[in-house]
């Protein structure tokens, strides 16, 4: 049995943990630089506050309803995420942390000890609520895709109180019938659009398609999804945990960037972030995409992207910095006020299956990178960095509505009235 | 809160310390003070109503959410949108202070109330701490 456990609008819920004065109020959280709304708590959702809308566009709507607005407090979320994941891990022998607020659980060895999955799901919910004050939804299913569907039902469909179990034909049909095909794990908006043209609107309809036909029309991935929806496990536990195929680091600047050196510093910083993530999942970068642009709202939109191919795949941040140095001239343009830039590893190889080149020495310098990562892990990010990264003042995130760092700074620990 | 042991290593090799073999990790306050790290949070007391149980203004409180409060426990609760530290009187649904200057508070159905955890330790800082001075003001 698989389970998917995830927090109900995690960022907004996390804001409520140490601020009891907003527990019963509508709360929204803004993205980097306070641009868009990225989390809406259930109370705000009931007021009809939409997600992913630019903040400035719905500012008056928020004010009208007295909605509490917060900037993203990543320091707090990371800490609360750790606590939540640790509490969850008590309940299962296999846990895969899929993102900051969701985990797959795979019950392998003592599945038979659990008699009532509904009851077990509520135990997980209660424990996480009691110990961390975060609300979660729990979905169980015979496959990873079904557990994801059950989780959707647990949180979004009426009649489920935070827990849903797909363990029979009846429970499967009931949930899949009420689920838009776009909500199915692995079906994106694009594929959903094509499916809907053919009259396949909900998940149940998709599950009744002939997998072979789906493969012809779409891809092997969608074929798998169809099988998974029918309870046939196609993604093994190892595949669920498979490393990411692309890693990006991108951000808009708090203040515009004008000079070439500033842009180079920003790009190298993104490269360092990507490098760290790539090393963490033991991959090597074959192709690196580097891009920069001004704002689409500017009178003359400028965007430039370059793909750099490494001769030998690498995870060395210094080599990535050198690559950026080589292509900066084709990205930078004088007079452009840059608003956004980023770096993405778009073709990754596994370190385990690397084919060394007889005539090319290994440039990855693993010892140096390990040292860099260990030092930064111990003493905090950017303790050691590539000199080109420079200082980050100008593109520090704008976080006007930031809550205190309740769990990571002594000066911010919550006050308790006596 | 993580305590990181750092070994000092000078680049001079003299005689090895006869105690080197006996080196262990230092004492960890976390180990002593925190039973359930994933269910524990740290707060700071503000006010004088809990003097009777030895909690003074500015003390550090360690609050365990995983414990179930027993009658008479020192607890932290969300009382009308504010964290409060009191003694819980479960039978009469009241919050009691540990000081004769403060009257008991009855919890009514109109109140917003939830138990947040049990105060398992309180820490008195006899010397000022530079990390905390910002919030002592």
Coordinates of C-alpha atoms in Angstrom, one line a residue, chain A residues 16-24 82-84 86-87 90 129-133 378-379 406-407 410-418, chain B residues 1 4-6 38-49 65-68 78 81-86 112 115-116 131-132 135:
Chain A
X16 CA -0.3 30.1 11.8
X17 CA 1.8 27.8 14.0
X18 CA 3.5 30.4 16.0
X19 CA 1.1 33.3 15.6
X20 CA -2.2 32.3 17.3
X21 CA -3.7 35.7 16.6
X22 CA -4.2 34.7 13.0
X23 CA -5.3 31.0 13.5
X24 CA -8.9 31.9 12.7
X82 CA 11.6 18.8 8.9
X83 CA 9.5 18.4 12.0
X84 CA 6.4 17.3 10.0
X86 CA 10.0 13.3 11.1
X87 CA 6.7 12.8 12.9
X90 CA 7.2 7.1 12.7
X129 CA -1.6 18.2 14.2
X130 CA -0.8 17.6 17.9
X131 CA 2.9 17.8 17.6
X132 CA 3.5 20.4 14.9
X133 CA 0.1 22.2 14.6
X378 CA 27.8 23.3 8.9
X379 CA 28.1 27.1 8.9
X406 CA 10.4 31.8 15.3
X407 CA 12.4 28.6 15.2
X410 CA 16.8 33.5 19.4
X411 CA 15.6 37.0 19.1
X412 CA 12.4 35.8 17.3
X413 CA 11.3 33.0 19.6
X414 CA 7.6 33.4 20.4
X415 CA 6.5 35.4 23.5
X416 CA 4.4 33.7 26.0
X417 CA 2.3 35.8 28.4
X418 CA 2.5 34.9 32.1
Chain B
X1 CA 19.1 23.8 17.8
X4 CA 28.2 21.2 16.6
X5 CA 31.4 19.7 18.0
X6 CA 34.4 21.4 16.6
X38 CA 10.0 17.1 16.7
X39 CA 7.2 18.2 19.0
X40 CA 9.0 20.8 21.0
X41 CA 9.2 24.5 20.7
X42 CA 11.0 27.2 22.6
X43 CA 9.4 30.4 23.8
X44 CA 10.1 33.2 26.2
X45 CA 8.0 34.1 29.3
X46 CA 6.8 37.6 29.6
X47 CA 5.1 38.7 32.8
X48 CA 5.0 38.0 36.5
X49 CA 2.0 35.7 37.1
X65 CA 3.4 19.4 22.3
X66 CA 3.3 15.6 22.4
X67 CA 2.5 15.3 26.1
X68 CA -1.1 15.3 27.3
X78 CA -3.7 29.7 22.8
X81 CA -5.2 34.6 19.9
X82 CA -2.4 34.9 22.4
X83 CA 0.1 32.3 23.8
X84 CA -0.3 32.2 27.6
X85 CA 1.6 30.2 30.2
X86 CA -0.6 29.1 33.2
X112 CA -10.9 30.9 21.5
X115 CA -3.9 23.7 24.6
X116 CA -0.5 24.1 22.8
X131 CA 21.4 36.7 21.5
X132 CA 18.3 37.4 23.5
X135 CA 13.7 40.7 22.9

